[in-house]
mmCIF file of C-alpha atoms and ligand atoms in Angstrom:
data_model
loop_
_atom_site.group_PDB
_atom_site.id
_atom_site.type_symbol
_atom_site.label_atom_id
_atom_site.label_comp_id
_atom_site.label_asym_id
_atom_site.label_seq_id
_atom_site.Cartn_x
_atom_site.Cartn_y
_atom_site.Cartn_z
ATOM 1 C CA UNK A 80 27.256 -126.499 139.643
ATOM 2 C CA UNK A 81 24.082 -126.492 141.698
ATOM 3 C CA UNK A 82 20.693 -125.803 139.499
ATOM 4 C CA UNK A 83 17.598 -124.657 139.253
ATOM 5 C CA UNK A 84 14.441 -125.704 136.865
ATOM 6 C CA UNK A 85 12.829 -123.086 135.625
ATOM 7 C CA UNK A 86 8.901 -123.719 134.533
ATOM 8 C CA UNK A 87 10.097 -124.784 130.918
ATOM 9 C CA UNK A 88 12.454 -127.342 132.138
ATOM 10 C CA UNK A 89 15.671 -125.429 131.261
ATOM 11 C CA UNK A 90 18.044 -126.257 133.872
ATOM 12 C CA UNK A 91 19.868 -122.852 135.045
ATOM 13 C CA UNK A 92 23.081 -122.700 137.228
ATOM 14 C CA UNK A 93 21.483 -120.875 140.772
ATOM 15 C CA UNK A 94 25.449 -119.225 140.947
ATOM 16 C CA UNK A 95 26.435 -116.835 138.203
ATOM 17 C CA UNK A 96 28.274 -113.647 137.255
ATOM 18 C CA UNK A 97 27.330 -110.450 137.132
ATOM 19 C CA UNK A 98 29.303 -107.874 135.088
ATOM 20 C CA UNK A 99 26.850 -104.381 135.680
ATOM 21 C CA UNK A 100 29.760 -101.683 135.729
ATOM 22 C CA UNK A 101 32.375 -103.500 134.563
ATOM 23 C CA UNK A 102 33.932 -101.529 131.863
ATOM 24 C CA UNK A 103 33.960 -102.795 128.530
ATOM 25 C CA UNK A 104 37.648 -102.868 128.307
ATOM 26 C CA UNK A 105 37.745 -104.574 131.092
ATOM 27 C CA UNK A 106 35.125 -107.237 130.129
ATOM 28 C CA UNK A 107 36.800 -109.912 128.350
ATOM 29 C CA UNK A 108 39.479 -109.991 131.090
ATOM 30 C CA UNK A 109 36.771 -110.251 134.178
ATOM 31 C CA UNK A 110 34.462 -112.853 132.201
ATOM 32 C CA UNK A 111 37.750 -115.031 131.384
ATOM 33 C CA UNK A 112 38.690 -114.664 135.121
ATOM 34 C CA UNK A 113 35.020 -115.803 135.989
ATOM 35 C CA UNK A 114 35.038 -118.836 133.828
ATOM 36 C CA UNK A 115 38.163 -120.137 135.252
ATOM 37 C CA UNK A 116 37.349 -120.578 138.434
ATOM 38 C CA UNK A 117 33.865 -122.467 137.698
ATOM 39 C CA UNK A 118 31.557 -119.815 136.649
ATOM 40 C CA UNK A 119 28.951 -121.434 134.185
ATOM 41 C CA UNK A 120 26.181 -118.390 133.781
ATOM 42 C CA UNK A 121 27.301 -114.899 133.006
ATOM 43 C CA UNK A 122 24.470 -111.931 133.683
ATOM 44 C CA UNK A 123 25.020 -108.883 130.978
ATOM 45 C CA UNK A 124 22.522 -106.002 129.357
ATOM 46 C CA UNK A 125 22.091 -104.025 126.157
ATOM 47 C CA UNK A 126 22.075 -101.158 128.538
ATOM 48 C CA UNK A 127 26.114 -102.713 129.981
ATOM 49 C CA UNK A 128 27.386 -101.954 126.851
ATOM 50 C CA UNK A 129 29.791 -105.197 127.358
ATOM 51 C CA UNK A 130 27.980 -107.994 125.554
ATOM 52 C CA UNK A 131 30.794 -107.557 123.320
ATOM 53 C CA UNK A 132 33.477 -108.670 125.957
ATOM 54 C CA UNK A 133 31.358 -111.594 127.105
ATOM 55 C CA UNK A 134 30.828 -112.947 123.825
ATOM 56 C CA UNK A 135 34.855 -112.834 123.147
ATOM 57 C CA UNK A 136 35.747 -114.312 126.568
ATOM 58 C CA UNK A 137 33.226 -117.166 125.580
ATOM 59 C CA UNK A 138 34.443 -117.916 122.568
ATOM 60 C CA UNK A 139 38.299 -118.076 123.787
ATOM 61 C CA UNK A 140 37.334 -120.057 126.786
ATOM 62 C CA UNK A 141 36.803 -122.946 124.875
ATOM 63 C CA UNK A 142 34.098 -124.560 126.580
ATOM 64 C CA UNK A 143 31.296 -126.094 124.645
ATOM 65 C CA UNK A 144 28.473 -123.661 124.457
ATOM 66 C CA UNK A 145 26.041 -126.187 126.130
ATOM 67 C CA UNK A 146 27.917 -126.041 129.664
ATOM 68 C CA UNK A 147 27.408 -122.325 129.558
ATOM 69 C CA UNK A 148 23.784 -120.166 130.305
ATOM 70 C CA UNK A 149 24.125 -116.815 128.707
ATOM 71 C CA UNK A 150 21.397 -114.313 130.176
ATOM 72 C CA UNK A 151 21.048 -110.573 128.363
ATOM 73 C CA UNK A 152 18.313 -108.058 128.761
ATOM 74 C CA UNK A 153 16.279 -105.883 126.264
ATOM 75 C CA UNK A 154 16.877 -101.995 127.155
ATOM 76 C CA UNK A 155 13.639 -100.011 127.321
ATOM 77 C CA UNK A 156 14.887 -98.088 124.620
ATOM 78 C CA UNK A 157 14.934 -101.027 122.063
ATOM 79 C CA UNK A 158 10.900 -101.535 123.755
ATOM 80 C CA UNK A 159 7.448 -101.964 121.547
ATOM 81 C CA UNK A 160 7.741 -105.341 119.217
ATOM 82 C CA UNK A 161 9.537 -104.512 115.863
ATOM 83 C CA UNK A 162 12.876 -102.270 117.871
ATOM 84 C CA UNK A 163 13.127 -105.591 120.301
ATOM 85 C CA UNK A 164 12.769 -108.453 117.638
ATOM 86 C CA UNK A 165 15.760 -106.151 116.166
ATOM 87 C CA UNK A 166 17.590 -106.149 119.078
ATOM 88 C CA UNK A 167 17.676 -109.727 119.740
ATOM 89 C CA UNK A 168 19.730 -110.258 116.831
ATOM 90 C CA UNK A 169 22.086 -107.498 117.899
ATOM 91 C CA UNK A 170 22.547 -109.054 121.286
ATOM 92 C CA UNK A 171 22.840 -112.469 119.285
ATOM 93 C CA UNK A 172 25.552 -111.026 116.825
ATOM 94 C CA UNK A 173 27.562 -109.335 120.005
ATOM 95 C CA UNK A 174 27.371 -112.222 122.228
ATOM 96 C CA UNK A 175 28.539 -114.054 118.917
ATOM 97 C CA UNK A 176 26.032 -117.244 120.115
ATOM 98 C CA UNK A 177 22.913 -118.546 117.994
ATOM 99 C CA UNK A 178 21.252 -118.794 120.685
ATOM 100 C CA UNK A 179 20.814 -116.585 124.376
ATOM 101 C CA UNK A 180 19.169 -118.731 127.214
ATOM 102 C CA UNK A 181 17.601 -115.994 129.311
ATOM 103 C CA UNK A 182 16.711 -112.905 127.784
ATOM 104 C CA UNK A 183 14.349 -110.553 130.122
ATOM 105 C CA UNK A 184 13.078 -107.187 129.988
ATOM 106 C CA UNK A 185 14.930 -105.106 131.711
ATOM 107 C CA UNK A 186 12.692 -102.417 133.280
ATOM 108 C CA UNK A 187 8.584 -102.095 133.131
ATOM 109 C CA UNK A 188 8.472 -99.366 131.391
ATOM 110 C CA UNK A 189 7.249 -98.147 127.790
ATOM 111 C CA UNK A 190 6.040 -100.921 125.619
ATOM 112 C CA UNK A 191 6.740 -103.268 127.387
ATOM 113 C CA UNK A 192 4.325 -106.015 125.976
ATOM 114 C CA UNK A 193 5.126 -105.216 122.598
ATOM 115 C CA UNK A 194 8.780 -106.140 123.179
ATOM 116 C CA UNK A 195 7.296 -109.233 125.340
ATOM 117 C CA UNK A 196 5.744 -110.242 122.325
ATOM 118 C CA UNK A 197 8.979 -110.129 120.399
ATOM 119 C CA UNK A 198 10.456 -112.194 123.550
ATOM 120 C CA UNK A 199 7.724 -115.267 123.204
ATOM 121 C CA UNK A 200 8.577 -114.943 119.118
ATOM 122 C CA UNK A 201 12.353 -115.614 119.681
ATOM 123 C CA UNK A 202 11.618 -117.847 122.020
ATOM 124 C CA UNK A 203 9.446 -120.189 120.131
ATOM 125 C CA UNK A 204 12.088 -119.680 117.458
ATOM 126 C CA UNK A 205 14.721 -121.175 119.589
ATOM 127 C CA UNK A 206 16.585 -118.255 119.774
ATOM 128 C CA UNK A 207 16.044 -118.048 123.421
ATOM 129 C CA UNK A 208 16.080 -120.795 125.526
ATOM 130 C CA UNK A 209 14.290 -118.958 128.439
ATOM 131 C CA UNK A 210 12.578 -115.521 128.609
ATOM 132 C CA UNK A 211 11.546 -113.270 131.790
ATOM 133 C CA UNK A 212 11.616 -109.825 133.254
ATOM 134 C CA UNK A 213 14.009 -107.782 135.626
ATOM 135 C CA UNK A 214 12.283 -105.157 138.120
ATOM 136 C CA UNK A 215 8.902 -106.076 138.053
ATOM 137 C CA UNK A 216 7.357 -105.576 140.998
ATOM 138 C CA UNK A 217 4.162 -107.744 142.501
ATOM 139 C CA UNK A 218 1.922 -105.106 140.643
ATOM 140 C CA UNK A 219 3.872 -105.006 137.082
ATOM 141 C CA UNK A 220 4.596 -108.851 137.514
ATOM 142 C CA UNK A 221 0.795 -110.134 137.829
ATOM 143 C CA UNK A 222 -0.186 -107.678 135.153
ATOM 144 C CA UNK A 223 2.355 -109.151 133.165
ATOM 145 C CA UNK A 224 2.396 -112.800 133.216
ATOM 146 C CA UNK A 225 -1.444 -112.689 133.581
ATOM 147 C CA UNK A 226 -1.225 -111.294 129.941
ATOM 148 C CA UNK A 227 1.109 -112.736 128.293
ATOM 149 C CA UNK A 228 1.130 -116.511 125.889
ATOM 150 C CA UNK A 229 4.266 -117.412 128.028
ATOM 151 C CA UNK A 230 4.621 -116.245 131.890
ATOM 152 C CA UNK A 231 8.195 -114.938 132.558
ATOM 153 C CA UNK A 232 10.304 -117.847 133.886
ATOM 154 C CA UNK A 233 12.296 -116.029 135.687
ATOM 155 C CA UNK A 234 12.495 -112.552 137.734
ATOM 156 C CA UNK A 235 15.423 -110.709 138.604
ATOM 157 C CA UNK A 236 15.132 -108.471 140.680
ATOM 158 C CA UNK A 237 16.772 -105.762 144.005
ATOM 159 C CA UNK A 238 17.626 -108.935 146.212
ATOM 160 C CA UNK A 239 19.781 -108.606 149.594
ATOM 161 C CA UNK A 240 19.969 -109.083 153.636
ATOM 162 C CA UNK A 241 18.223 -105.169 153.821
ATOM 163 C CA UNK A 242 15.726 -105.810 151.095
ATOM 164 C CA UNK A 243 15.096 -109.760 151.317
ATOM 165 C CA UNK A 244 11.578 -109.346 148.462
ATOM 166 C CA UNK A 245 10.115 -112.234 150.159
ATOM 167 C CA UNK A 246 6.171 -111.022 149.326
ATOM 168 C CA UNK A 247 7.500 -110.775 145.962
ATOM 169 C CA UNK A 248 9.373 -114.043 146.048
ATOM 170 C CA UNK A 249 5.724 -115.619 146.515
ATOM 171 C CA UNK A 250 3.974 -114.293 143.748
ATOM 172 C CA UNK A 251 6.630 -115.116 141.117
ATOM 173 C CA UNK A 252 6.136 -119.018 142.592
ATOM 174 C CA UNK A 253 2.191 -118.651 142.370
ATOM 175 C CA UNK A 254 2.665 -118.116 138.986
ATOM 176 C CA UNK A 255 5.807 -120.789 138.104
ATOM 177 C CA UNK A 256 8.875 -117.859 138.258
ATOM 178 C CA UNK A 257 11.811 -118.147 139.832
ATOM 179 C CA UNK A 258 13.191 -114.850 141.313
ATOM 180 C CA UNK A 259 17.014 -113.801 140.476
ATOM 181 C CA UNK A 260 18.445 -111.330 142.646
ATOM 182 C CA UNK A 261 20.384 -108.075 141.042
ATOM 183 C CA UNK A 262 22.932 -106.602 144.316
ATOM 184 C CA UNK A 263 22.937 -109.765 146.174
ATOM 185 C CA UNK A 264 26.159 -107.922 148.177
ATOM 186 C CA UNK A 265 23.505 -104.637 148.011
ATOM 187 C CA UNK A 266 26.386 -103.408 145.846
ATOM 188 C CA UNK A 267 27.908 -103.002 149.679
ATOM 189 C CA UNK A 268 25.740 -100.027 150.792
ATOM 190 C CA UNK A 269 24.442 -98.932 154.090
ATOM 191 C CA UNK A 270 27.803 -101.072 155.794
ATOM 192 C CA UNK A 271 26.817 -104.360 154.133
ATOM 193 C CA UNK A 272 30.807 -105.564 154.231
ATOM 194 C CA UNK A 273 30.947 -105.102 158.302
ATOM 195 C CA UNK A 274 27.310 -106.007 158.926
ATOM 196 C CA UNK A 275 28.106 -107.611 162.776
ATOM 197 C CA UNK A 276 24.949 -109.919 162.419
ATOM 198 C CA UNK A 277 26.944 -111.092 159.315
ATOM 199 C CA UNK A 278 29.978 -111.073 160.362
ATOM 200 C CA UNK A 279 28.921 -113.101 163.696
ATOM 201 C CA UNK A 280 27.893 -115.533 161.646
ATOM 202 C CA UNK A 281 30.563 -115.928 159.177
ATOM 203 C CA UNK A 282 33.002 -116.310 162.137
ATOM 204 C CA UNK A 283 30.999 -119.203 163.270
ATOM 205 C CA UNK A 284 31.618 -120.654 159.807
ATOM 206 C CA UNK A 285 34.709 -119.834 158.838
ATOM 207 C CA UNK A 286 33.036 -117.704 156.197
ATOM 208 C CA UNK A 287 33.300 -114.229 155.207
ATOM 209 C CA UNK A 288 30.298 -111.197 155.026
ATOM 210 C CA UNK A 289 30.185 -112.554 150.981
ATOM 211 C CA UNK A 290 29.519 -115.909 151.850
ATOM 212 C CA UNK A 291 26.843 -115.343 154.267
ATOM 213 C CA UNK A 292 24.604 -113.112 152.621
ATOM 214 C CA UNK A 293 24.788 -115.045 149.177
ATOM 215 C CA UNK A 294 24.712 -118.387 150.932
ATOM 216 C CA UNK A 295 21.520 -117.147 152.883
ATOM 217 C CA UNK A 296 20.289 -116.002 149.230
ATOM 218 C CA UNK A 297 20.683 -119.720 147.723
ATOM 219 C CA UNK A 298 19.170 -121.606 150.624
ATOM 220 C CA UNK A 299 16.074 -119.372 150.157
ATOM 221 C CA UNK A 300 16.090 -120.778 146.356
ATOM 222 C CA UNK A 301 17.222 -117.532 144.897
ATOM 223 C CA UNK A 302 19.164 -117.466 141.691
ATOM 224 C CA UNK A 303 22.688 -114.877 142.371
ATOM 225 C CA UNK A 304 24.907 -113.034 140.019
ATOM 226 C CA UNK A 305 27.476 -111.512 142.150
ATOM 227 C CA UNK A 306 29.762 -108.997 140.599
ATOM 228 C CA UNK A 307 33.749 -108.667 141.259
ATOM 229 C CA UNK A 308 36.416 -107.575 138.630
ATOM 230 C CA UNK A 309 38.858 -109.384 141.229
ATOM 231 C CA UNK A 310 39.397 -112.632 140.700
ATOM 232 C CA UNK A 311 40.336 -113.798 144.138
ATOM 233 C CA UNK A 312 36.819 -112.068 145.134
ATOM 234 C CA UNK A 313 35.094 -114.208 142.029
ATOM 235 C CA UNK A 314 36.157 -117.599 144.132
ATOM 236 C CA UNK A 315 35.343 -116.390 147.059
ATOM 237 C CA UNK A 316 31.897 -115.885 146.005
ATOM 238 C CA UNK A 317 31.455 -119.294 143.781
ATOM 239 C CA UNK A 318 32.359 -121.231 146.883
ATOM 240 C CA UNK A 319 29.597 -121.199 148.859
ATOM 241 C CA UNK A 320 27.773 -124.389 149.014
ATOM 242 C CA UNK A 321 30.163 -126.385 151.672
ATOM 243 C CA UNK A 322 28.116 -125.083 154.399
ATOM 244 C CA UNK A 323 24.968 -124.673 155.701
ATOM 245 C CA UNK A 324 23.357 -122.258 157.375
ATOM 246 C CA UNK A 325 21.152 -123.504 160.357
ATOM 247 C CA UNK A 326 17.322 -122.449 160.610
ATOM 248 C CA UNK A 327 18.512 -119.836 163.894
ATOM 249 C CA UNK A 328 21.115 -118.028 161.040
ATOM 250 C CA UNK A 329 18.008 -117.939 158.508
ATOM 251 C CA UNK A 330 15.913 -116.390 161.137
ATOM 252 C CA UNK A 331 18.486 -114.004 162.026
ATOM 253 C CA UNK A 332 18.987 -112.598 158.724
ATOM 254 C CA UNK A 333 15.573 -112.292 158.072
ATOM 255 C CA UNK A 334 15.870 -109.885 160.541
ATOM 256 C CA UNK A 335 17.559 -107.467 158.683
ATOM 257 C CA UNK A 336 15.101 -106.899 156.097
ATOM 258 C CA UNK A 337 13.743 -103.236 155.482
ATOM 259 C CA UNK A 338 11.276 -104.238 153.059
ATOM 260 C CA UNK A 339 13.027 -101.033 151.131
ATOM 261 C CA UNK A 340 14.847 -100.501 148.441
ATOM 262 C CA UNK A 341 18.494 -99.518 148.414
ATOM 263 C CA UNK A 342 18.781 -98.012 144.878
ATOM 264 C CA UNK A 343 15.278 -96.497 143.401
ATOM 265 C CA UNK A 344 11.610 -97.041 143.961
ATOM 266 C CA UNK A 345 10.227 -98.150 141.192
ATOM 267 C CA UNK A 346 6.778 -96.919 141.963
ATOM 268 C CA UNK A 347 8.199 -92.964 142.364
ATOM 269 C CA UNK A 348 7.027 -90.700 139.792
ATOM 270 C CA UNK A 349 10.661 -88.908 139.938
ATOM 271 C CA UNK A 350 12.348 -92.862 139.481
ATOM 272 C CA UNK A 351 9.577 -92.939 136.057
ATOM 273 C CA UNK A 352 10.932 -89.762 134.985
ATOM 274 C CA UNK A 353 14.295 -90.461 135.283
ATOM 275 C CA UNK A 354 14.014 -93.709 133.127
ATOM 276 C CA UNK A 355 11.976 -91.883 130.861
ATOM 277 C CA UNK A 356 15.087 -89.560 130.132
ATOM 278 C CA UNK A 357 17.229 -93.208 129.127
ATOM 279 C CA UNK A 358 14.857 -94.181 126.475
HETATM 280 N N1 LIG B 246 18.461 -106.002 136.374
HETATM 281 C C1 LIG B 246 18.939 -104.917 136.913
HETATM 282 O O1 LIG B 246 18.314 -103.837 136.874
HETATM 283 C C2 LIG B 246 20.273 -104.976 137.591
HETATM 284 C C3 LIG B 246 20.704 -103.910 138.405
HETATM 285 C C4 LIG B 246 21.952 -104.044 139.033
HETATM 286 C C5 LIG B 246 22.712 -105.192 138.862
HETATM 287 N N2 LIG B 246 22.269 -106.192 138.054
HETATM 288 C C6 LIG B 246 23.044 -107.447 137.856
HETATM 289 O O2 LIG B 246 23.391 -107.976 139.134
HETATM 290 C C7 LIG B 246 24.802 -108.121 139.226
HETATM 291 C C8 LIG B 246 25.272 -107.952 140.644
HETATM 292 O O3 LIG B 246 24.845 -106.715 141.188
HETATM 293 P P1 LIG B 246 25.809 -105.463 141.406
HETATM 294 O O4 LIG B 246 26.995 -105.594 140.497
HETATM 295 O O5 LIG B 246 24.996 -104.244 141.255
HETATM 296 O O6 LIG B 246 26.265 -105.543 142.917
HETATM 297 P P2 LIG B 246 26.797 -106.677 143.934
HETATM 298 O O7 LIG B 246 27.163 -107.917 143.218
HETATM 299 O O8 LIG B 246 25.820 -106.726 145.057
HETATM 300 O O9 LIG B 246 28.097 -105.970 144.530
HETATM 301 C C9 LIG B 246 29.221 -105.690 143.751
HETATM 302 C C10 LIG B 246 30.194 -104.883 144.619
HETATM 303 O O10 LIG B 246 30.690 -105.670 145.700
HETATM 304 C C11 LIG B 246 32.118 -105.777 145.621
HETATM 305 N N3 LIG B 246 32.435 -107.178 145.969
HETATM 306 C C12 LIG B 246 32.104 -108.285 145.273
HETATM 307 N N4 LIG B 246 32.459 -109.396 145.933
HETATM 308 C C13 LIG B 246 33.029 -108.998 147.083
HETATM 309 C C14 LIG B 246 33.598 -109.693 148.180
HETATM 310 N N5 LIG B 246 33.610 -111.025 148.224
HETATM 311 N N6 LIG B 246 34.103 -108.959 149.218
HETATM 312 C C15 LIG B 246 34.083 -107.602 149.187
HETATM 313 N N7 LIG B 246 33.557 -106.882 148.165
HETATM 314 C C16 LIG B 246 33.031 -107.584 147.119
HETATM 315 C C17 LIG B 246 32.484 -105.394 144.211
HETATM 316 O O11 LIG B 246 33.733 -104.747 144.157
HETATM 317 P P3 LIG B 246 34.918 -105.228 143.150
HETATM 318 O O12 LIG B 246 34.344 -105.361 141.777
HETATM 319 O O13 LIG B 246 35.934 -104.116 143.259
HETATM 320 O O14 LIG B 246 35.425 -106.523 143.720
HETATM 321 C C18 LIG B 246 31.383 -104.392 143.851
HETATM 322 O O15 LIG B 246 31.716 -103.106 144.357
HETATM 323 C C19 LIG B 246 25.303 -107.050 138.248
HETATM 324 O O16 LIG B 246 26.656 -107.194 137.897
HETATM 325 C C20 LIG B 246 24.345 -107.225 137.102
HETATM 326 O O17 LIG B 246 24.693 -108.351 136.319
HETATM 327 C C21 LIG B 246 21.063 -106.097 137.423
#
């Protein structure tokens, strides 16, 4: 499996799985899936409500701990220093691992440097191997790291063909991050599956939509979790790196950004409120 370094030295696999919406009952089952046909990092949240199902397909797998990179996130509800050192060891006792190796904050909102703090603690503990944010924007994200003992390694973040974050992309290098996208299929909204730029590519390739977009996302050095609870869609989405796609392809995908996002603005007063209400 192809890596990446992040600013520690921690090697982390650039191709993962994402299990956002996939139920809890369903969990074990899709994580199992995922690990059999070469999936080495799995992406879950507090806020998924499935770390549960990823720690018990982990532990039935089989493989040695070490092959695997484990990446949770702190819900804004378990924010401010003491609620997130507490949830660490919650996600630790779910997960059923001593150790998580990338744990971010999930959303920059509330106290969001107290639970940072909590973040560096485990960190220098050896309970995490990595640590980072999800959704911080170029504003949120300078404040941050600028602020903070230990910049956030990595960034995950709204990543796709119609929202390609490559401002953001450069400020998370300036300061040693490596971006992670979240939707890297933009969940398949506004036509992603029968985009024809996409598809006229993929035909050129023998590739489908999938492979494109997430292929386009790796050569850009962008960390993916793509989500499927079907496993023939899992492969499909691992196998990506026997082709590449030529500078002309790159440009023409670049094309398609909106520079928008395809889910929620996280500088809307209405998107604040909102979270507010899921603290
Ligand atoms: N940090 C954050 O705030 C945040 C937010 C959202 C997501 N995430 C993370 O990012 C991961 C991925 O994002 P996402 O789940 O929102 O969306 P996504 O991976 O962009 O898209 C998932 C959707 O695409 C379908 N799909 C997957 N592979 C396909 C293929 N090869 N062909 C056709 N359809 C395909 C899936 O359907 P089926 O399942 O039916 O196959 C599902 O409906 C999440 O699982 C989560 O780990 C993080």
């Amino acid at each position: 499996m192809k890596t990446v370094r992040l600013s520690n030295g921690v090697e982390m696999p650039q191709i993962g799985y994402g299990v956002y919406q996939v139920e809890p009952s369903e969990c074990e089952r899709c994580v199992s899936d995922a690990l059999s046909v070469g999936y080495r990092m799995i992406d879950t949240a507090q806020a998924y409500h499935n770390e549960e199902g990823v720690g018990a397909a982990i532990a039935k797998s089989g493989i040695p701990r070490d092959e695997l990179f484990v990446v949770s996130k702190v819900w804004i509800s378990n924010y401010g220093y003491e609620k997130a050192k507490a949830s660490i060891s919650e996600s630790l006792r779910k997960l059923g691992t001593d150790y998580i190796d990338l744990m971010l904050l999930h959303q920059p909102f509330c106290d969001r440097y107290g639970a940072y703090r909590a973040l560096e603690e485990a960190y220098r503990e050896g309970k995490l191997r990595a640590i980072g944010v999800s959704n911080f924007y170029p504003d949120n994200f300078i404040d941050l790291a600028s602020n903070v003992e230990i910049p956030p390694m990595v960034n995950q973040v709204e990543t796709h063909v119609f929202n390609q974050q490559i401002k953001a992309q450069k400020y998370m290098e300036e300061y040693g991050c490596r971006i992670m996208s979240w939707a890297p299929l933009a969940e398949g909204r506004n036509n992603f599956f029968t985009n024809p730029v996409l598809e006229a590519i993929g035909e050129r390739y023998g590739k489908s939509v999938a492979q494109v977009a997430l292929r386009w996302l790796t050569q850009r050095g962008v960390i993916i979790i793509p989500k499927s609870v079907r496993i023939e869609r899992m492969e499909q989405n691992i196998n990506i790196l026997d082709f590449t796609l030529s500078d002309e392809d790159m440009a023409e995908i670049a094309k398609l950004d909106t520079g928008k996002s395809l889910f929620f603005d996280h500088h809307d007063g209405e998107v604040t409120k909102m979270f507010m209400g899921w603290r």
